[in-house]
CSV table of C-alpha atoms in Angstrom, one decimal:
chain,number,residue,atom,x,y,z
A,1,MET,CA,12.0,-9.1,3.9
A,2,GLY,CA,9.9,-6.2,2.8
A,3,ALA,CA,6.9,-4.3,4.2
A,4,ARG,CA,3.4,-5.8,4.0
A,5,GLY,CA,0.9,-3.4,2.5
A,6,SER,CA,-2.3,-1.6,3.2
A,7,HIS,CA,-5.5,-0.7,1.5
A,8,ARG,CA,-5.5,3.1,1.8
A,9,VAL,CA,-5.3,6.4,-0.2
A,10,VAL,CA,-3.7,9.3,1.6
A,11,GLY,CA,-4.0,12.5,-0.3
A,12,THR,CA,-2.1,11.9,-3.5
A,13,PHE,CA,-0.3,8.9,-2.2
A,14,ARG,CA,-1.7,5.8,-3.9
A,15,PRO,CA,-2.0,2.1,-2.9
A,16,GLN,CA,0.4,-0.1,-4.8
A,17,SER,CA,1.7,-3.6,-4.9
A,18,TYR,CA,4.0,-4.8,-2.1
A,19,ARG,CA,6.8,-7.2,-2.9
A,20,LEU,CA,8.3,-9.6,-0.3
A,21,VAL,CA,11.5,-11.5,-0.8
A,22,ALA,CA,13.0,-14.6,0.9
A,23,LEU,CA,16.8,-14.7,1.4
A,24,ASP,CA,19.2,-17.4,2.5
A,25,ALA,CA,20.4,-16.5,6.0
A,26,GLU,CA,24.0,-17.2,5.2
A,27,THR,CA,24.5,-16.1,1.6
A,28,LEU,CA,21.8,-13.3,1.7
A,29,ARG,CA,20.9,-14.5,-1.8
A,30,PRO,CA,17.3,-15.0,-2.9
A,31,LYS,CA,15.9,-18.4,-1.9
A,32,GLU,CA,13.1,-20.4,-3.3
A,33,VAL,CA,10.3,-20.9,-0.7
A,34,THR,CA,6.6,-21.6,-0.6
A,35,TRP,CA,4.2,-18.8,0.2
A,36,GLN,CA,0.7,-19.5,1.5
A,37,TYR,CA,-1.9,-17.3,3.2
A,38,GLU,CA,-3.1,-19.0,6.4
A,39,ARG,CA,-6.7,-19.3,5.1
A,40,ASP,CA,-5.8,-20.4,1.6
A,41,ARG,CA,-5.4,-24.0,0.5
A,42,GLN,CA,-3.0,-23.3,-2.3
A,43,SER,CA,0.6,-22.1,-2.1
A,44,VAL,CA,3.0,-20.6,-4.7
A,45,THR,CA,6.7,-21.1,-4.9
A,46,GLY,CA,9.3,-18.5,-5.6
A,47,HIS,CA,11.9,-16.3,-4.0
A,48,ALA,CA,9.6,-13.2,-4.3
A,49,PHE,CA,5.9,-12.7,-3.6
A,50,LEU,CA,3.4,-9.9,-4.3
A,51,ASP,CA,1.4,-9.5,-1.1
A,52,THR,CA,-2.3,-8.9,-2.1
A,53,GLN,CA,-3.8,-9.9,1.3
A,54,PRO,CA,-1.6,-7.9,3.8
A,55,TYR,CA,-3.9,-8.5,6.8
A,56,GLU,CA,-3.8,-12.3,6.5
A,57,ARG,CA,-1.0,-14.3,8.2
A,58,LEU,CA,1.4,-15.5,5.6
A,59,MET,CA,3.2,-18.8,5.9
A,60,VAL,CA,6.7,-19.0,4.4
A,61,GLY,CA,8.5,-22.3,4.2
A,62,SER,CA,11.5,-24.2,2.9
A,63,GLY,CA,11.9,-27.8,3.7
A,64,LYS,CA,11.3,-28.2,7.5
A,65,GLN,CA,11.9,-24.6,8.2
A,66,ARG,CA,8.7,-22.5,8.4
A,67,ILE,CA,7.9,-19.0,9.7
A,68,VAL,CA,4.7,-16.9,9.7
A,69,LEU,CA,4.7,-13.3,8.7
A,70,ASN,CA,2.5,-11.2,10.9
A,71,PRO,CA,-0.2,-9.0,9.2
A,72,SER,CA,0.8,-5.5,8.2
A,73,ASN,CA,2.4,-3.9,11.2
A,74,ILE,CA,2.5,-0.1,10.7
A,75,ILE,CA,0.5,2.4,8.7
A,76,GLY,CA,0.4,6.1,8.3
A,77,ASN,CA,-2.1,8.8,7.5
A,78,PHE,CA,-1.0,12.3,6.6
A,79,PRO,CA,-0.2,13.6,10.1
A,80,ALA,CA,0.4,10.4,12.2
A,81,LEU,CA,1.5,6.8,12.3
A,82,CYS,CA,-0.2,3.7,13.9
A,83,ALA,CA,1.3,0.3,14.8
A,84,LEU,CA,-0.5,-3.0,15.5
A,85,ARG,CA,1.2,-4.7,18.4
A,86,ASN,CA,1.5,-8.5,18.7
A,87,ASP,CA,-1.1,-8.4,21.5
A,88,GLY,CA,-3.8,-6.8,19.3
A,89,LYS,CA,-3.4,-3.3,20.8
A,90,PRO,CA,-3.1,-0.3,18.4
A,91,HIS,CA,-0.4,2.3,19.2
A,92,ALA,CA,-0.4,5.6,17.5
A,93,TRP,CA,1.9,8.6,17.6
A,94,GLY,CA,2.3,11.9,15.7
A,95,TRP,CA,-0.1,14.8,15.4
A,96,ALA,CA,-2.5,14.1,18.3
A,97,GLU,CA,-5.6,15.8,16.9
A,98,ASN,CA,-5.3,13.9,13.6
A,99,GLY,CA,-5.0,10.3,14.8
A,100,GLY,CA,-1.7,10.4,16.8
A,101,ASP,CA,-3.5,10.1,20.2
A,102,PRO,CA,-6.4,7.6,20.1
A,103,PRO,CA,-9.3,7.9,22.5
A,104,GLU,CA,-9.1,5.7,25.6
A,105,GLU,CA,-11.6,3.2,24.3
A,106,ILE,CA,-9.3,2.5,21.3
A,107,LYS,CA,-6.2,2.3,23.4
A,108,GLN,CA,-7.8,-0.4,25.6
A,109,LEU,CA,-8.6,-2.7,22.6
A,110,THR,CA,-6.7,-6.1,22.6
A,111,ASP,CA,-8.3,-7.7,19.5
A,112,VAL,CA,-7.4,-5.4,16.6
A,113,VAL,CA,-6.5,-7.4,13.4
A,114,GLU,CA,-6.4,-4.6,10.8
A,115,ILE,CA,-5.6,-0.9,10.7
A,116,SER,CA,-6.5,1.4,7.8
A,117,SER,CA,-6.1,5.1,7.3
A,118,SER,CA,-7.7,8.0,5.5
A,119,MET,CA,-6.2,11.5,5.1
A,120,ALA,CA,-6.5,12.4,8.8
A,121,ALA,CA,-8.1,9.4,10.5
A,122,PHE,CA,-7.5,5.8,11.3
A,123,ALA,CA,-9.9,2.9,11.4
A,124,VAL,CA,-9.4,-0.5,13.0
A,125,ARG,CA,-11.1,-3.9,12.4
A,126,ARG,CA,-11.5,-6.1,15.4
A,127,ALA,CA,-11.5,-9.9,15.6
A,128,THR,CA,-15.2,-9.6,16.5
A,129,GLY,CA,-15.9,-8.1,13.1
A,130,HIS,CA,-16.6,-4.7,14.5
A,131,VAL,CA,-14.9,-1.4,13.3
A,132,MET,CA,-14.0,1.7,15.1
A,133,ALA,CA,-12.3,5.0,14.0
A,134,TRP,CA,-10.7,8.1,15.3
A,135,GLY,CA,-8.9,11.2,14.0
A,136,SER,CA,-9.6,14.7,12.9
A,137,SER,CA,-13.0,16.1,13.7
A,138,GLU,CA,-12.9,17.8,10.3
A,139,ASN,CA,-12.6,14.5,8.4
A,140,PRO,CA,-15.9,12.7,8.4
A,141,SER,CA,-14.3,9.3,8.0
A,142,SER,CA,-13.2,9.6,11.7
A,143,MET,CA,-16.8,9.0,12.9
A,144,VAL,CA,-18.4,5.5,12.3
A,145,PRO,CA,-22.2,5.8,11.9
A,146,ASP,CA,-24.1,3.8,14.5
A,147,ASP,CA,-25.6,1.3,12.0
A,148,ILE,CA,-22.1,0.4,10.7
A,149,ALA,CA,-20.6,0.4,14.2
A,150,ALA,CA,-23.2,-2.3,15.1
A,151,LEU,CA,-22.0,-4.7,12.4
A,152,ASN,CA,-20.0,-7.7,13.5
A,153,ASP,CA,-19.1,-9.3,10.2
A,154,ILE,CA,-16.5,-6.9,8.7
A,155,VAL,CA,-13.6,-8.7,7.1
A,156,ALA,CA,-11.6,-5.9,5.3
A,157,LEU,CA,-11.1,-2.1,5.4
A,158,TYR,CA,-10.2,0.2,2.5
A,159,GLY,CA,-9.2,3.8,3.2
A,160,GLY,CA,-9.8,6.8,0.9
A,161,ALA,CA,-8.8,10.5,1.4
A,162,TYR,CA,-12.1,11.2,3.3
A,163,VAL,CA,-13.9,7.9,3.2
A,164,PHE,CA,-13.6,4.4,4.6
A,165,VAL,CA,-15.1,1.3,2.9
A,166,ALA,CA,-15.7,-1.9,4.8
A,167,ARG,CA,-16.3,-5.3,3.3
A,168,ARG,CA,-18.6,-7.7,5.1
A,169,SER,CA,-18.4,-11.5,5.1
A,170,SER,CA,-21.5,-11.5,3.0
A,171,GLY,CA,-19.6,-9.8,0.1
A,172,GLN,CA,-21.5,-6.6,0.7
A,173,ILE,CA,-19.8,-3.3,1.4
A,174,VAL,CA,-20.6,-0.3,3.6
A,175,ALA,CA,-19.1,3.2,3.5
A,176,TRP,CA,-18.8,6.3,5.6
A,177,GLY,CA,-17.2,9.7,5.3
A,178,LEU,CA,-17.6,12.5,2.9
A,179,GLU,CA,-20.6,11.7,0.8
A,180,GLN,CA,-19.5,13.5,-2.4
A,181,THR,CA,-16.4,11.4,-2.6
A,182,GLY,CA,-17.8,7.9,-1.9
A,183,GLY,CA,-19.1,8.1,1.7
A,184,ARG,CA,-22.6,7.3,0.5
A,185,LEU,CA,-23.2,4.0,-1.4
A,186,PRO,CA,-25.8,3.9,-4.2
A,187,ARG,CA,-28.5,1.3,-3.4
A,188,GLU,CA,-27.6,-0.9,-6.3
A,189,ILE,CA,-24.0,-1.2,-5.1
A,190,ALA,CA,-25.0,-1.6,-1.4
A,191,GLU,CA,-27.1,-4.6,-2.4
A,192,LEU,CA,-24.3,-6.5,-4.2
A,193,THR,CA,-23.1,-9.6,-2.4
A,194,ASP,CA,-19.9,-10.5,-4.3
A,195,ILE,CA,-17.4,-7.6,-3.7
A,196,VAL,CA,-13.8,-8.9,-3.3
A,197,ASP,CA,-11.8,-5.7,-3.4
A,198,ALA,CA,-12.1,-1.9,-3.4
A,199,MET,CA,-9.9,1.1,-4.4
A,200,GLY,CA,-10.2,4.8,-3.7
A,201,ALA,CA,-9.2,7.7,-5.8
A,202,GLU,CA,-9.3,11.4,-4.8
A,203,PHE,CA,-13.0,11.9,-5.3
A,204,ALA,CA,-14.4,8.4,-6.0
A,205,PHE,CA,-14.3,4.7,-5.1
A,206,ALA,CA,-14.4,1.6,-7.2
A,207,ALA,CA,-15.0,-2.0,-6.2
A,208,LEU,CA,-14.3,-5.3,-7.9
A,209,ARG,CA,-16.9,-8.0,-8.0
A,210,GLY,CA,-16.3,-11.8,-7.9
A,211,ASN,CA,-17.4,-12.0,-11.5
A,212,GLY,CA,-14.6,-9.7,-12.7
A,213,GLN,CA,-16.9,-6.7,-13.1
A,214,VAL,CA,-16.2,-3.2,-11.7
A,215,VAL,CA,-18.6,-0.8,-10.0
A,216,ALA,CA,-17.9,2.8,-9.0
A,217,TRP,CA,-19.5,5.6,-7.0
A,218,GLY,CA,-18.6,9.1,-5.8
A,219,ASP,CA,-18.1,12.2,-7.9
A,220,SER,CA,-19.2,11.3,-11.4
A,221,ARG,CA,-16.7,13.7,-13.0
A,222,TYR,CA,-13.7,12.0,-11.4
A,223,GLY,CA,-14.3,8.3,-11.5
A,224,GLY,CA,-17.6,7.8,-9.8
A,225,GLU,CA,-19.4,6.9,-13.0
A,226,LEU,CA,-18.2,4.1,-15.3
A,227,PRO,CA,-18.1,4.4,-19.0
A,228,GLU,CA,-20.2,1.8,-20.7
A,229,GLU,CA,-17.3,0.0,-22.3
A,230,ILE,CA,-15.7,-0.5,-18.8
A,231,GLY,CA,-18.9,-1.4,-17.0
A,232,THR,CA,-19.4,-4.3,-19.3
A,233,LEU,CA,-16.0,-5.9,-18.7
A,234,ARG,CA,-16.0,-9.3,-16.9
A,235,ASP,CA,-12.3,-10.0,-16.6
A,236,VAL,CA,-10.9,-7.3,-14.3
A,237,VAL,CA,-8.2,-8.5,-11.8
A,238,GLN,CA,-6.6,-5.3,-10.4
A,239,LEU,CA,-7.7,-1.7,-9.6
A,240,ALA,CA,-5.4,1.3,-9.4
A,241,SER,CA,-5.8,5.1,-9.0
A,242,ALA,CA,-3.9,8.3,-9.8
A,243,GLY,CA,-5.3,11.5,-8.4
A,244,ASP,CA,-8.8,11.8,-9.8
A,245,VAL,CA,-8.5,8.9,-12.3
A,246,LEU,CA,-9.0,5.2,-11.8
A,247,ALA,CA,-7.5,2.3,-13.8
A,248,LEU,CA,-7.9,-1.4,-14.1
A,249,ARG,CA,-5.9,-4.4,-15.3
A,250,ARG,CA,-7.7,-7.2,-17.1
A,251,ALA,CA,-6.9,-11.0,-17.1
A,252,ASN,CA,-5.8,-10.6,-20.7
A,253,GLY,CA,-3.0,-8.2,-19.7
A,254,ARG,CA,-4.7,-5.1,-21.1
A,255,ILE,CA,-5.5,-1.9,-19.1
A,256,ALA,CA,-8.2,0.8,-19.1
A,257,VAL,CA,-8.8,4.1,-17.3
A,258,TRP,CA,-11.7,6.4,-16.5
A,259,GLY,CA,-12.3,9.6,-14.5
A,260,ASN,CA,-11.1,13.1,-15.1
A,261,PRO,CA,-11.8,13.7,-18.8
A,262,THR,CA,-8.7,15.9,-19.1
A,263,PHE,CA,-6.3,13.1,-18.0
A,264,THR,CA,-4.0,12.0,-20.8
A,265,PRO,CA,-5.5,9.0,-22.6
A,266,ILE,CA,-3.6,5.7,-22.7
A,267,PRO,CA,-1.2,6.0,-25.6
A,268,SER,CA,-2.1,3.6,-28.4
A,269,GLU,CA,1.2,1.7,-28.1
A,270,ILE,CA,0.4,1.0,-24.4
A,271,ALA,CA,-3.3,0.4,-24.9
A,272,GLU,CA,-2.4,-2.4,-27.4
A,273,LEU,CA,-0.2,-4.3,-24.9
A,274,ASP,CA,-1.5,-7.6,-23.6
A,275,ASP,CA,1.2,-8.6,-21.2
A,276,ILE,CA,0.8,-6.1,-18.3
A,277,VAL,CA,1.2,-7.8,-14.9
A,278,ASP,CA,1.1,-4.9,-12.4
A,279,LEU,CA,-0.2,-1.3,-12.4
A,280,VAL,CA,0.6,1.6,-10.1
A,281,GLY,CA,-0.4,5.3,-10.1
A,282,ASN,CA,0.9,8.4,-8.4
A,283,ASP,CA,-0.9,11.7,-8.3
A,284,SER,CA,-0.7,12.4,-12.1
A,285,ALA,CA,0.5,9.3,-13.9
A,286,PHE,CA,0.4,5.5,-14.2
A,287,ALA,CA,3.2,3.0,-14.7
A,288,ALA,CA,2.7,-0.6,-15.8
A,289,ARG,CA,5.1,-3.5,-15.5
A,290,ARG,CA,5.1,-6.0,-18.3
A,291,ALA,CA,5.7,-9.8,-18.2
A,292,ASN,CA,8.9,-9.3,-20.2
A,293,GLY,CA,10.4,-7.2,-17.4
A,294,GLN,CA,9.9,-3.9,-19.2
A,295,VAL,CA,8.0,-0.9,-17.8
A,296,VAL,CA,5.8,1.7,-19.6
A,297,ALA,CA,4.2,4.9,-18.2
A,298,TRP,CA,2.0,7.8,-19.2
A,299,GLY,CA,0.4,10.8,-17.5
A,300,PHE,CA,0.0,14.6,-17.2
A,301,LEU,CA,3.5,15.8,-16.4
A,302,PRO,CA,6.6,16.0,-18.5
A,303,GLY,CA,9.1,13.2,-17.8
A,304,THR,CA,6.4,10.6,-17.0
A,305,THR,CA,7.5,8.4,-19.9
A,306,PRO,CA,10.6,6.5,-18.8
A,307,PRO,CA,13.8,7.5,-20.6
A,308,LYS,CA,15.2,5.1,-23.2
A,309,GLU,CA,17.8,3.6,-20.9
A,310,ILE,CA,15.0,2.6,-18.5
A,311,ALA,CA,12.4,1.7,-21.1
A,312,ASP,CA,14.9,-0.8,-22.7
A,313,LEU,CA,15.5,-2.7,-19.5
A,314,THR,CA,14.0,-6.2,-19.4
A,315,ASP,CA,14.8,-7.2,-15.8
A,316,ILE,CA,12.4,-5.0,-13.8
A,317,VAL,CA,10.7,-7.0,-11.0
A,318,HIS,CA,8.8,-4.3,-9.1
A,319,VAL,CA,7.6,-0.7,-9.7
A,320,THR,CA,6.5,1.7,-7.0
A,321,CYS,CA,6.0,5.5,-6.7
A,322,THR,CA,6.0,8.7,-4.7
A,323,SER,CA,3.5,11.4,-5.5
A,324,SER,CA,5.5,12.5,-8.5
A,325,ALA,CA,8.2,9.9,-9.3
A,326,PHE,CA,8.4,6.2,-10.2
A,327,ILE,CA,11.0,3.8,-8.9
A,328,ALA,CA,11.8,0.4,-10.3
A,329,LEU,CA,13.7,-2.5,-8.8
A,330,ARG,CA,15.7,-4.7,-11.1
A,331,SER,CA,16.5,-8.4,-10.7
A,332,THR,CA,20.2,-7.3,-10.3
A,333,GLY,CA,19.3,-5.5,-7.1
A,334,GLN,CA,19.8,-2.1,-8.7
A,335,VAL,CA,17.4,0.8,-8.6
A,336,VAL,CA,16.3,3.1,-11.3
A,337,ALA,CA,13.9,6.1,-11.1
A,338,TRP,CA,12.3,8.7,-13.4
A,339,ALA,CA,9.7,11.5,-13.7
A,340,THR,CA,9.8,14.5,-11.4
A,341,GLY,CA,10.8,15.4,-7.8
A,342,GLN,CA,13.9,14.7,-5.8
A,343,VAL,CA,13.3,10.9,-5.7
A,344,ALA,CA,13.8,10.8,-9.4
A,345,LEU,CA,17.3,12.1,-9.0
A,346,LEU,CA,19.1,9.0,-7.6
A,347,PRO,CA,22.1,9.9,-5.4
A,348,SER,CA,25.3,8.0,-6.2
A,349,VAL,CA,25.0,5.9,-3.0
A,350,ILE,CA,21.7,4.5,-4.4
A,351,ARG,CA,22.9,4.2,-8.0
A,352,GLN,CA,25.8,2.0,-6.9
A,353,LEU,CA,23.8,-0.5,-4.9
A,354,THR,CA,23.4,-4.0,-6.3
A,355,ASP,CA,21.7,-5.7,-3.3
A,356,VAL,CA,18.4,-3.9,-2.9
A,357,VAL,CA,15.5,-6.3,-2.2
A,358,ALA,CA,12.7,-3.9,-1.4
A,359,ILE,CA,11.8,-0.2,-1.9
A,360,SER,CA,9.5,1.8,0.4
A,361,THR,CA,8.1,5.2,-0.5
A,362,ASN,CA,6.1,8.1,1.0
A,363,HIS,CA,4.9,11.3,-0.5
A,364,GLU,CA,8.3,12.6,-1.7
A,365,ALA,CA,11.0,10.3,-0.4
A,366,ALA,CA,12.1,6.6,-0.7
A,367,VAL,CA,14.0,4.0,1.1
A,368,ALA,CA,16.1,1.1,-0.3
A,369,LEU,CA,16.3,-2.0,1.9
A,370,ARG,CA,19.4,-4.0,1.2
A,371,SER,CA,19.8,-7.7,1.7
A,372,ASN,CA,22.1,-7.1,4.6
A,373,GLY,CA,19.3,-5.3,6.5
A,374,GLU,CA,20.6,-1.8,6.0
A,375,ALA,CA,18.0,0.9,5.0
A,376,ILE,CA,19.1,3.9,3.0
A,377,ALA,CA,16.8,6.9,2.3
A,378,TRP,CA,16.8,9.6,-0.4
A,379,GLY,CA,14.5,12.3,-1.7
A,380,ASP,CA,13.0,15.3,0.1
A,381,PRO,CA,14.9,15.6,3.4
A,382,GLU,CA,11.9,17.1,5.2
A,383,THR,CA,9.8,14.0,4.5
A,384,GLY,CA,12.2,11.3,5.3
A,385,GLY,CA,14.7,11.5,2.5
A,386,ASP,CA,17.5,12.4,5.0
A,387,SER,CA,17.9,9.6,7.6
A,388,THR,CA,21.2,10.8,8.9
A,389,CYS,CA,19.9,11.3,12.5
A,390,VAL,CA,18.9,7.6,12.7
A,391,ALA,CA,21.3,6.0,10.2
A,392,PRO,CA,23.2,4.0,12.9
A,393,LEU,CA,19.9,2.4,13.9
A,394,LEU,CA,18.9,1.4,10.4
A,395,THR,CA,20.5,-2.0,10.4
A,396,HIS,CA,19.0,-5.5,10.8
A,397,VAL,CA,15.8,-4.0,9.3
A,398,ARG,CA,13.1,-6.4,8.1
A,399,ALA,CA,10.7,-3.9,6.7
A,400,VAL,CA,10.2,-0.1,6.2
A,401,TYR,CA,6.7,1.4,6.2
A,402,GLY,CA,5.9,4.8,4.6
A,403,GLY,CA,3.6,7.3,6.1
A,404,THR,CA,3.0,10.5,4.1
A,405,ARG,CA,5.9,12.5,5.4
A,406,THR,CA,7.6,9.8,7.6
A,407,PHE,CA,9.1,6.4,7.5
A,408,ALA,CA,9.1,3.7,10.2
A,409,ALA,CA,11.6,0.8,10.1
A,410,LEU,CA,10.9,-2.5,11.9
A,411,ARG,CA,14.1,-4.3,13.0
A,412,GLU,CA,14.7,-7.9,13.6
A,413,ASP,CA,15.1,-7.3,17.3
A,414,GLY,CA,11.7,-5.6,17.6
A,415,ARG,CA,12.9,-2.0,17.6
A,416,VAL,CA,10.9,0.5,15.6
A,417,ILE,CA,12.8,3.5,14.2
A,418,ALA,CA,10.9,6.5,12.8
A,419,TRP,CA,12.2,9.5,10.9
A,420,GLY,CA,11.0,12.4,8.7
A,421,ASP,CA,8.6,15.1,9.8
A,422,ALA,CA,8.9,15.0,13.6
A,423,HIS,CA,5.5,16.7,14.0
A,424,LYS,CA,3.9,13.8,12.1
A,425,GLY,CA,5.6,10.9,13.9
A,426,GLY,CA,9.2,11.0,12.7
A,427,THR,CA,10.7,11.1,16.2
A,428,GLY,CA,13.4,8.4,16.2
A,429,GLU,CA,13.2,5.2,18.2
A,430,GLN,CA,9.7,4.3,19.5
A,431,LYS,CA,10.7,2.8,22.8
A,432,ALA,CA,7.0,2.3,23.7
A,433,LEU,CA,6.9,-0.4,21.0
A,434,TYR,CA,10.2,-2.2,21.9
A,435,GLN,CA,9.7,-5.9,21.4
A,436,LEU,CA,5.9,-5.5,21.3
A,437,ILE,CA,5.8,-5.7,17.6
A,438,SER,CA,7.4,-8.4,15.4
A,439,TYR,CA,7.7,-9.0,11.7
A,440,ALA,CA,7.5,-12.8,11.9
A,441,GLU,CA,7.2,-15.7,14.2
A,442,LYS,CA,8.1,-19.4,14.0
A,443,ALA,CA,5.4,-21.6,12.7
A,444,ALA,CA,3.9,-24.3,14.9
A,445,PRO,CA,5.3,-27.7,14.1
């Protein structure tokens, strides 16, 4: 259970880690299984798994029982949602002019393997290695330049607010969109052949090389230029962003940040830590999960530092965020939250839960997915925090995907239920997708 992720930055809504969990069908308790990406040779064992390659088929097995989780099914930009059907067709809905109504040549595709989003556009990667995009005419990322459209070796897409970055099988990257925020690559970066990941911030992009080095481009004031002490690192394993600041996690468990010079520096007690295993940023702060199950955080706004009752916890297994709040999942199945915004104020129905297995978020709302398949929302009611209108349908849910002001739940029976801002796709059951999209399939014997 749990949503597979996406490589995108939508406004102040940041990429984050996505946690999947395996449950025993009868007891609904966590179950040890093996997890292996279809193209990988190695597998890992555990009841939970951080999904770092959401557009790869993921094999999950226990004994003779094996299923395959399909690549990430649904993604949102600010005004719309887009789903990837089992037959390779994209299906979008929401604000038509901003991606909710694809052009006919996009609707006719049957070989889409990945969807990414920018602020008001979508891009798709085809099995042929080509990319196409559509959306707002005012967002330059909606128009793929001819030289990039001609490429047939694209293997991954990364969305920024106004920029898309595509990684080629050669390890090179290409970019298009607003030049000032990363849409134009410096020659020395365009010539690199060992890029393995990329991350967008509000006004800049960073990419991770196979040798553990980071490169950056875009607005030099807000992350597009690396400080010398960061540019010389050779052990970076994760990138994160928060507004106009970028951050990294090193193999030694330490972290570093760069970008807006007015951003709060890493407090010394956090900078000295060497056991950080995950890093997530909202629009003004970062939170880091430690190997001992504790969480630390820092940033611009009051309330960013977790209160003592949360800071003292040693059983946190996942941390996620909205634009202004952080939410943590405990190994007990309980949820805690802090910082600002309505999501930070947990309603009693959420505080009392002890069987939460996954948390999904959007700009200002969150959803707790219980082991019994029930999904419960809270936060800003206008952006999906009130799911009353669809609550009877939020059962047997396998995953909940966050747009910016909407949510979409994928049920075990193939029904897709959307709620939140109706103008941006939160219009209830999407009957056009009924049984055309599935979370998993049985593995071939």
